[in-house]
Amino acid sequence: QKEVEQDPGPLSVPEGAIVSLNCTYSNSAFQYFMWYRQYSRKGPELLMYTYSSGNKEDGRFTAQVDKSSKYISLFIRDSQPSDSATYLCAMRKAGNMLTFGGGTRLMVKP
Amino acid sequence: DSGVTQTPKHLITATGQRVTLRCSPRSGDLSVYWYQQSLDQGLQFLIQYYNGEERAKGNILERFSAQQFPDLHSELNLSSLELGDSALYFCASSVGTINNNEQFFGPGTRLTVL
């Protein structure tokens, strides 16, 4: 069993929809949680990172962490075709090594 | 553009061969990380260097090695290549080495082993 699980999708939504992307993890030693966006044939780009349980908002993006359930989410409001990409969750214990989920492919249709 | 550069963009080689991938970190970043991304394994951490010294090792095969030079660029050497080594190889960089949440990824090198 992988330490970090993520539904691979693809997830297809109409423009303007609210998107919910999720990851679960099994190791309670994970302390820091990140979301990366990866466009086709590009490197991952950091969107947000958070430490504590609760919500963190940045523009149209909201990251949510529930440490008690070992569950993290990324919400995208008013989704745009330019949001079409693969979204990767990543987690870190003490130290710098990141453990990634497998990624969810998102398609936002105009 | 993250500021991290990687060369070459594409590499096609044969089984048993050796290749070198190169990475230049963002200006001011002292840490360099190497990752492998494949369809079946996803994005996996290989190794980290900080200011020339190895700092952390992940799922890196013994056939693979890396180093970071005094000018902070890094090279990942892959030898005795196998078909299963075909993947995207990413380099990332960050300012520090301890508890750094912001790693900036380069565009990657696509390796195809025939």
PDB file of C-alpha atoms in Angstrom:
ATOM      1  CA  GLN A   1       0.000   0.000   0.000  1.00  0.00           C
ATOM      2  CA  LYS A   2       1.311   3.434  -0.934  1.00  0.00           C
ATOM      3  CA  GLU A   3       1.801   6.016   1.800  1.00  0.00           C
ATOM      4  CA  VAL A   4      -0.137   8.616  -0.188  1.00  0.00           C
ATOM      5  CA  GLU A   5      -3.163   7.730  -2.283  1.00  0.00           C
ATOM      6  CA  GLN A   6      -4.757   9.973  -4.879  1.00  0.00           C
ATOM      7  CA  ASP A   7      -7.577   9.242  -7.301  1.00  0.00           C
ATOM      8  CA  PRO A   8      -6.004   9.357 -10.793  1.00  0.00           C
ATOM      9  CA  GLY A   9      -9.139  10.658 -12.506  1.00  0.00           C
ATOM     10  CA  PRO A  10      -9.521  11.969 -15.102  1.00  0.00           C
ATOM     11  CA  LEU A  11     -11.934  14.458 -13.627  1.00  0.00           C
ATOM     12  CA  SER A  12     -13.921  16.404 -16.204  1.00  0.00           C
ATOM     13  CA  VAL A  13     -15.915  19.485 -15.181  1.00  0.00           C
ATOM     14  CA  PRO A  14     -17.562  22.416 -16.970  1.00  0.00           C
ATOM     15  CA  GLU A  15     -16.027  25.859 -16.772  1.00  0.00           C
ATOM     16  CA  GLY A  16     -17.062  27.689 -13.614  1.00  0.00           C
ATOM     17  CA  ALA A  17     -17.545  24.546 -11.544  1.00  0.00           C
ATOM     18  CA  ILE A  18     -16.077  23.991  -8.096  1.00  0.00           C
ATOM     19  CA  VAL A  19     -13.458  21.261  -8.202  1.00  0.00           C
ATOM     20  CA  SER A  20     -12.518  19.059  -5.271  1.00  0.00           C
ATOM     21  CA  LEU A  21      -9.260  17.102  -5.372  1.00  0.00           C
ATOM     22  CA  ASN A  22      -8.335  14.759  -2.558  1.00  0.00           C
ATOM     23  CA  CYS A  23      -5.531  12.683  -1.077  1.00  0.00           C
ATOM     24  CA  THR A  24      -5.376  10.268   1.801  1.00  0.00           C
ATOM     25  CA  TYR A  25      -2.282   9.213   3.650  1.00  0.00           C
ATOM     26  CA  SER A  26      -1.407   6.493   6.078  1.00  0.00           C
ATOM     27  CA  ASN A  27       1.626   7.821   7.977  1.00  0.00           C
ATOM     28  CA  SER A  28       0.849  10.238  10.798  1.00  0.00           C
ATOM     29  CA  ALA A  29       4.471  11.452  10.686  1.00  0.00           C
ATOM     30  CA  PHE A  30       3.596  13.648   7.693  1.00  0.00           C
ATOM     31  CA  GLN A  31       3.553  17.232   8.951  1.00  0.00           C
ATOM     32  CA  TYR A  32       3.565  19.469   5.879  1.00  0.00           C
ATOM     33  CA  PHE A  33       1.216  19.239   2.945  1.00  0.00           C
ATOM     34  CA  MET A  34       1.571  20.687  -0.530  1.00  0.00           C
ATOM     35  CA  TRP A  35      -0.310  20.845  -3.781  1.00  0.00           C
ATOM     36  CA  TYR A  36       1.517  20.996  -7.095  1.00  0.00           C
ATOM     37  CA  ARG A  37       0.093  21.602 -10.555  1.00  0.00           C
ATOM     38  CA  GLN A  38       1.734  19.963 -13.550  1.00  0.00           C
ATOM     39  CA  TYR A  39       0.896  20.915 -17.091  1.00  0.00           C
ATOM     40  CA  SER A  40       1.593  18.409 -19.842  1.00  0.00           C
ATOM     41  CA  ARG A  41       5.318  18.107 -20.575  1.00  0.00           C
ATOM     42  CA  LYS A  42       6.211  20.585 -17.824  1.00  0.00           C
ATOM     43  CA  GLY A  43       7.660  20.349 -14.334  1.00  0.00           C
ATOM     44  CA  PRO A  44       5.429  20.468 -11.238  1.00  0.00           C
ATOM     45  CA  GLU A  45       4.640  23.960  -9.958  1.00  0.00           C
ATOM     46  CA  LEU A  46       3.961  24.598  -6.274  1.00  0.00           C
ATOM     47  CA  LEU A  47       0.452  25.974  -5.668  1.00  0.00           C
ATOM     48  CA  MET A  48       0.120  25.938  -1.905  1.00  0.00           C
ATOM     49  CA  TYR A  49       1.537  24.416   1.225  1.00  0.00           C
ATOM     50  CA  THR A  50       0.111  24.153   4.691  1.00  0.00           C
ATOM     51  CA  TYR A  51       1.031  22.739   8.046  1.00  0.00           C
ATOM     52  CA  SER A  52      -1.905  22.750  10.379  1.00  0.00           C
ATOM     53  CA  SER A  53      -5.334  21.198  10.159  1.00  0.00           C
ATOM     54  CA  GLY A  54      -7.899  23.577   8.745  1.00  0.00           C
ATOM     55  CA  ASN A  55      -8.221  25.689   5.632  1.00  0.00           C
ATOM     56  CA  LYS A  56      -5.797  27.930   3.767  1.00  0.00           C
ATOM     57  CA  GLU A  57      -7.012  30.139   0.949  1.00  0.00           C
ATOM     58  CA  ASP A  58      -5.130  31.690  -1.952  1.00  0.00           C
ATOM     59  CA  GLY A  59      -7.298  33.310  -4.591  1.00  0.00           C
ATOM     60  CA  ARG A  60      -9.498  30.649  -6.199  1.00  0.00           C
ATOM     61  CA  PHE A  61      -7.653  27.860  -4.393  1.00  0.00           C
ATOM     62  CA  THR A  62      -8.365  26.510  -0.909  1.00  0.00           C
ATOM     63  CA  ALA A  63      -6.277  23.800   0.718  1.00  0.00           C
ATOM     64  CA  GLN A  64      -7.842  21.810   3.512  1.00  0.00           C
ATOM     65  CA  VAL A  65      -6.106  19.428   5.908  1.00  0.00           C
ATOM     66  CA  ASP A  66      -7.751  17.017   8.335  1.00  0.00           C
ATOM     67  CA  LYS A  67      -4.953  15.323  10.249  1.00  0.00           C
ATOM     68  CA  SER A  68      -7.334  13.279  12.365  1.00  0.00           C
ATOM     69  CA  SER A  69      -8.713  11.612   9.231  1.00  0.00           C
ATOM     70  CA  LYS A  70      -5.393  11.740   7.332  1.00  0.00           C
ATOM     71  CA  TYR A  71      -7.129  13.481   4.475  1.00  0.00           C
ATOM     72  CA  ILE A  72      -6.249  16.574   2.469  1.00  0.00           C
ATOM     73  CA  SER A  73      -8.186  18.421  -0.199  1.00  0.00           C
ATOM     74  CA  LEU A  74      -7.702  21.152  -2.742  1.00  0.00           C
ATOM     75  CA  PHE A  75     -10.739  23.133  -3.859  1.00  0.00           C
ATOM     76  CA  ILE A  76     -10.726  25.230  -7.012  1.00  0.00           C
ATOM     77  CA  ARG A  77     -13.512  27.786  -7.347  1.00  0.00           C
ATOM     78  CA  ASP A  78     -14.736  29.167 -10.670  1.00  0.00           C
ATOM     79  CA  SER A  79     -12.604  26.647 -12.567  1.00  0.00           C
ATOM     80  CA  GLN A  80     -11.135  27.775 -15.877  1.00  0.00           C
ATOM     81  CA  PRO A  81      -9.921  25.827 -18.921  1.00  0.00           C
ATOM     82  CA  SER A  82      -6.419  27.004 -17.980  1.00  0.00           C
ATOM     83  CA  ASP A  83      -6.761  24.948 -14.777  1.00  0.00           C
ATOM     84  CA  SER A  84      -6.681  21.787 -16.893  1.00  0.00           C
ATOM     85  CA  ALA A  85      -3.612  19.947 -15.640  1.00  0.00           C
ATOM     86  CA  THR A  86      -2.524  17.136 -13.353  1.00  0.00           C
ATOM     87  CA  TYR A  87      -2.676  18.009  -9.661  1.00  0.00           C
ATOM     88  CA  LEU A  88      -0.240  16.308  -7.334  1.00  0.00           C
ATOM     89  CA  CYS A  89      -0.463  16.270  -3.581  1.00  0.00           C
ATOM     90  CA  ALA A  90       2.810  16.003  -1.706  1.00  0.00           C
ATOM     91  CA  MET A  91       3.691  15.526   1.919  1.00  0.00           C
ATOM     92  CA  ARG A  92       6.759  15.866   4.062  1.00  0.00           C
ATOM     93  CA  LYS A  93       7.870  14.505   7.414  1.00  0.00           C
ATOM     94  CA  ALA A  94      10.746  16.201   9.219  1.00  0.00           C
ATOM     95  CA  GLY A  95      13.459  16.809   6.658  1.00  0.00           C
ATOM     96  CA  ASN A  96      13.083  17.702   2.992  1.00  0.00           C
ATOM     97  CA  MET A  97      12.028  14.493   1.311  1.00  0.00           C
ATOM     98  CA  LEU A  98       8.655  14.865  -0.398  1.00  0.00           C
ATOM     99  CA  THR A  99       6.295  11.948  -0.927  1.00  0.00           C
ATOM    100  CA  PHE A 100       3.892  12.508  -3.807  1.00  0.00           C
ATOM    101  CA  GLY A 101       0.487  11.138  -4.626  1.00  0.00           C
ATOM    102  CA  GLY A 102       0.000   9.688  -8.075  1.00  0.00           C
ATOM    103  CA  GLY A 103      -1.744  12.807  -9.372  1.00  0.00           C
ATOM    104  CA  THR A 104      -5.276  13.591 -10.531  1.00  0.00           C
ATOM    105  CA  ARG A 105      -5.804  14.694 -14.104  1.00  0.00           C
ATOM    106  CA  LEU A 106      -8.319  17.541 -14.320  1.00  0.00           C
ATOM    107  CA  MET A 107     -10.051  18.716 -17.501  1.00  0.00           C
ATOM    108  CA  VAL A 108     -12.129  21.904 -17.434  1.00  0.00           C
ATOM    109  CA  LYS A 109     -14.323  22.171 -20.502  1.00  0.00           C
ATOM    110  CA  PRO A 110     -15.314  25.603 -21.886  1.00  0.00           C
TER     111      PRO A 110
ATOM    112  CA  ASP B   1       9.536  29.637 -15.610  1.00  0.00           C
ATOM    113  CA  SER B   2      10.860  28.359 -12.266  1.00  0.00           C
ATOM    114  CA  GLY B   3      14.459  29.437 -12.866  1.00  0.00           C
ATOM    115  CA  VAL B   4      15.690  25.839 -12.708  1.00  0.00           C
ATOM    116  CA  THR B   5      17.248  24.641 -15.948  1.00  0.00           C
ATOM    117  CA  GLN B   6      17.792  21.090 -17.096  1.00  0.00           C
ATOM    118  CA  THR B   7      19.627  19.665 -20.080  1.00  0.00           C
ATOM    119  CA  PRO B   8      19.055  17.853 -22.311  1.00  0.00           C
ATOM    120  CA  LYS B   9      15.283  17.981 -22.813  1.00  0.00           C
ATOM    121  CA  HIS B  10      15.188  14.588 -24.454  1.00  0.00           C
ATOM    122  CA  LEU B  11      17.595  11.684 -24.426  1.00  0.00           C
ATOM    123  CA  ILE B  12      17.274   8.459 -26.376  1.00  0.00           C
ATOM    124  CA  THR B  13      19.767   5.706 -25.711  1.00  0.00           C
ATOM    125  CA  ALA B  14      20.159   1.945 -25.646  1.00  0.00           C
ATOM    126  CA  THR B  15      20.136  -0.586 -22.842  1.00  0.00           C
ATOM    127  CA  GLY B  16      23.465  -0.940 -21.080  1.00  0.00           C
ATOM    128  CA  GLN B  17      24.537   2.612 -21.844  1.00  0.00           C
ATOM    129  CA  ARG B  18      25.402   5.445 -19.461  1.00  0.00           C
ATOM    130  CA  VAL B  19      23.971   8.972 -19.542  1.00  0.00           C
ATOM    131  CA  THR B  20      24.422  12.202 -17.612  1.00  0.00           C
ATOM    132  CA  LEU B  21      21.625  14.635 -16.860  1.00  0.00           C
ATOM    133  CA  ARG B  22      22.443  18.169 -15.875  1.00  0.00           C
ATOM    134  CA  CYS B  23      20.660  20.668 -13.636  1.00  0.00           C
ATOM    135  CA  SER B  24      21.292  24.295 -12.724  1.00  0.00           C
ATOM    136  CA  PRO B  25      19.359  25.494  -9.666  1.00  0.00           C
ATOM    137  CA  ARG B  26      17.695  28.862  -9.237  1.00  0.00           C
ATOM    138  CA  SER B  27      20.046  31.688  -8.412  1.00  0.00           C
ATOM    139  CA  GLY B  28      20.696  31.630  -4.668  1.00  0.00           C
ATOM    140  CA  ASP B  29      19.386  28.109  -4.069  1.00  0.00           C
ATOM    141  CA  LEU B  30      21.852  25.779  -2.391  1.00  0.00           C
ATOM    142  CA  SER B  31      19.796  22.569  -2.376  1.00  0.00           C
ATOM    143  CA  VAL B  32      19.219  20.393  -5.406  1.00  0.00           C
ATOM    144  CA  TYR B  33      16.835  17.438  -5.528  1.00  0.00           C
ATOM    145  CA  TRP B  34      16.438  14.758  -8.176  1.00  0.00           C
ATOM    146  CA  TYR B  35      13.130  13.024  -8.884  1.00  0.00           C
ATOM    147  CA  GLN B  36      12.017  10.301 -11.272  1.00  0.00           C
ATOM    148  CA  GLN B  37       8.497  10.328 -12.727  1.00  0.00           C
ATOM    149  CA  SER B  38       7.112   7.240 -14.413  1.00  0.00           C
ATOM    150  CA  LEU B  39       3.578   6.131 -15.231  1.00  0.00           C
ATOM    151  CA  ASP B  40       3.579   3.232 -12.811  1.00  0.00           C
ATOM    152  CA  GLN B  41       5.568   4.718  -9.889  1.00  0.00           C
ATOM    153  CA  GLY B  42       4.555   8.368 -10.103  1.00  0.00           C
ATOM    154  CA  LEU B  43       6.955  11.061  -8.911  1.00  0.00           C
ATOM    155  CA  GLN B  44       9.628   9.616  -6.638  1.00  0.00           C
ATOM    156  CA  PHE B  45      12.414  11.334  -4.746  1.00  0.00           C
ATOM    157  CA  LEU B  46      15.876  10.068  -5.615  1.00  0.00           C
ATOM    158  CA  ILE B  47      18.500  12.179  -3.852  1.00  0.00           C
ATOM    159  CA  GLN B  48      19.251  15.620  -2.392  1.00  0.00           C
ATOM    160  CA  TYR B  49      22.434  17.668  -2.313  1.00  0.00           C
ATOM    161  CA  TYR B  50      23.084  20.792  -0.292  1.00  0.00           C
ATOM    162  CA  ASN B  51      26.051  23.000  -1.089  1.00  0.00           C
ATOM    163  CA  GLY B  52      27.992  20.101  -2.549  1.00  0.00           C
ATOM    164  CA  GLU B  53      27.167  17.475   0.059  1.00  0.00           C
ATOM    165  CA  GLU B  54      24.689  14.628  -0.106  1.00  0.00           C
ATOM    166  CA  ARG B  55      21.892  15.251   2.406  1.00  0.00           C
ATOM    167  CA  ALA B  56      19.144  12.709   1.791  1.00  0.00           C
ATOM    168  CA  LYS B  57      18.617   9.579  -0.240  1.00  0.00           C
ATOM    169  CA  GLY B  58      15.353   8.132  -1.460  1.00  0.00           C
ATOM    170  CA  ASN B  59      14.627   5.289  -3.842  1.00  0.00           C
ATOM    171  CA  ILE B  60      17.799   5.676  -5.857  1.00  0.00           C
ATOM    172  CA  LEU B  61      19.239   2.600  -7.533  1.00  0.00           C
ATOM    173  CA  GLU B  62      22.904   1.705  -7.057  1.00  0.00           C
ATOM    174  CA  ARG B  63      23.371   2.162 -10.828  1.00  0.00           C
ATOM    175  CA  PHE B  64      22.475   5.829 -10.368  1.00  0.00           C
ATOM    176  CA  SER B  65      24.701   8.461  -8.800  1.00  0.00           C
ATOM    177  CA  ALA B  66      24.701  12.202  -8.474  1.00  0.00           C
ATOM    178  CA  GLN B  67      26.934  15.053  -7.456  1.00  0.00           C
ATOM    179  CA  GLN B  68      26.768  18.786  -6.920  1.00  0.00           C
ATOM    180  CA  PHE B  69      29.648  20.920  -8.078  1.00  0.00           C
ATOM    181  CA  PRO B  70      31.166  24.076  -6.492  1.00  0.00           C
ATOM    182  CA  ASP B  71      29.115  26.274  -8.851  1.00  0.00           C
ATOM    183  CA  LEU B  72      26.043  24.428  -7.443  1.00  0.00           C
ATOM    184  CA  HIS B  73      24.982  22.767 -10.652  1.00  0.00           C
ATOM    185  CA  SER B  74      24.246  19.077 -10.301  1.00  0.00           C
ATOM    186  CA  GLU B  75      24.551  16.005 -12.467  1.00  0.00           C
ATOM    187  CA  LEU B  76      22.669  12.734 -12.279  1.00  0.00           C
ATOM    188  CA  ASN B  77      24.519   9.795 -13.769  1.00  0.00           C
ATOM    189  CA  LEU B  78      22.568   6.738 -14.864  1.00  0.00           C
ATOM    190  CA  SER B  79      24.529   3.651 -15.882  1.00  0.00           C
ATOM    191  CA  SER B  80      23.825   0.135 -17.151  1.00  0.00           C
ATOM    192  CA  LEU B  81      20.512   1.470 -18.352  1.00  0.00           C
ATOM    193  CA  GLU B  82      17.479  -0.787 -18.505  1.00  0.00           C
ATOM    194  CA  LEU B  83      14.181  -0.394 -20.327  1.00  0.00           C
ATOM    195  CA  GLY B  84      12.511   0.356 -17.003  1.00  0.00           C
ATOM    196  CA  ASP B  85      14.676   3.436 -16.492  1.00  0.00           C
ATOM    197  CA  SER B  86      12.702   5.222 -19.197  1.00  0.00           C
ATOM    198  CA  ALA B  87      11.047   8.105 -17.385  1.00  0.00           C
ATOM    199  CA  LEU B  88      10.982  11.827 -16.815  1.00  0.00           C
ATOM    200  CA  TYR B  89      13.765  13.018 -14.546  1.00  0.00           C
ATOM    201  CA  PHE B  90      13.187  16.268 -12.700  1.00  0.00           C
ATOM    202  CA  CYS B  91      15.541  18.445 -10.780  1.00  0.00           C
ATOM    203  CA  ALA B  92      14.233  20.806  -8.118  1.00  0.00           C
ATOM    204  CA  SER B  93      15.967  23.406  -5.994  1.00  0.00           C
ATOM    205  CA  SER B  94      15.338  25.253  -2.764  1.00  0.00           C
ATOM    206  CA  VAL B  95      17.081  27.877  -0.711  1.00  0.00           C
ATOM    207  CA  GLY B  96      17.918  25.848   2.369  1.00  0.00           C
ATOM    208  CA  THR B  97      18.165  22.288   3.422  1.00  0.00           C
ATOM    209  CA  ILE B  98      16.110  21.943   6.560  1.00  0.00           C
ATOM    210  CA  ASN B  99      12.315  21.865   6.578  1.00  0.00           C
ATOM    211  CA  ASN B 100      11.996  23.745   3.327  1.00  0.00           C
ATOM    212  CA  ASN B 101       8.534  23.546   1.829  1.00  0.00           C
ATOM    213  CA  GLU B 102       9.223  25.376  -1.388  1.00  0.00           C
ATOM    214  CA  GLN B 103      10.938  23.272  -3.990  1.00  0.00           C
ATOM    215  CA  PHE B 104      11.036  24.675  -7.511  1.00  0.00           C
ATOM    216  CA  PHE B 105      11.062  22.161 -10.323  1.00  0.00           C
ATOM    217  CA  GLY B 106      12.824  22.315 -13.645  1.00  0.00           C
ATOM    218  CA  PRO B 107      11.220  21.313 -16.959  1.00  0.00           C
ATOM    219  CA  GLY B 108      12.627  17.781 -16.807  1.00  0.00           C
ATOM    220  CA  THR B 109      14.631  15.472 -19.026  1.00  0.00           C
ATOM    221  CA  ARG B 110      12.725  12.751 -20.849  1.00  0.00           C
ATOM    222  CA  LEU B 111      14.847   9.609 -21.027  1.00  0.00           C
ATOM    223  CA  THR B 112      13.944   6.834 -23.426  1.00  0.00           C
ATOM    224  CA  VAL B 113      15.888   3.587 -23.221  1.00  0.00           C
ATOM    225  CA  LEU B 114      15.481   1.353 -26.273  1.00  0.00           C
TER     226      LEU B 114
END
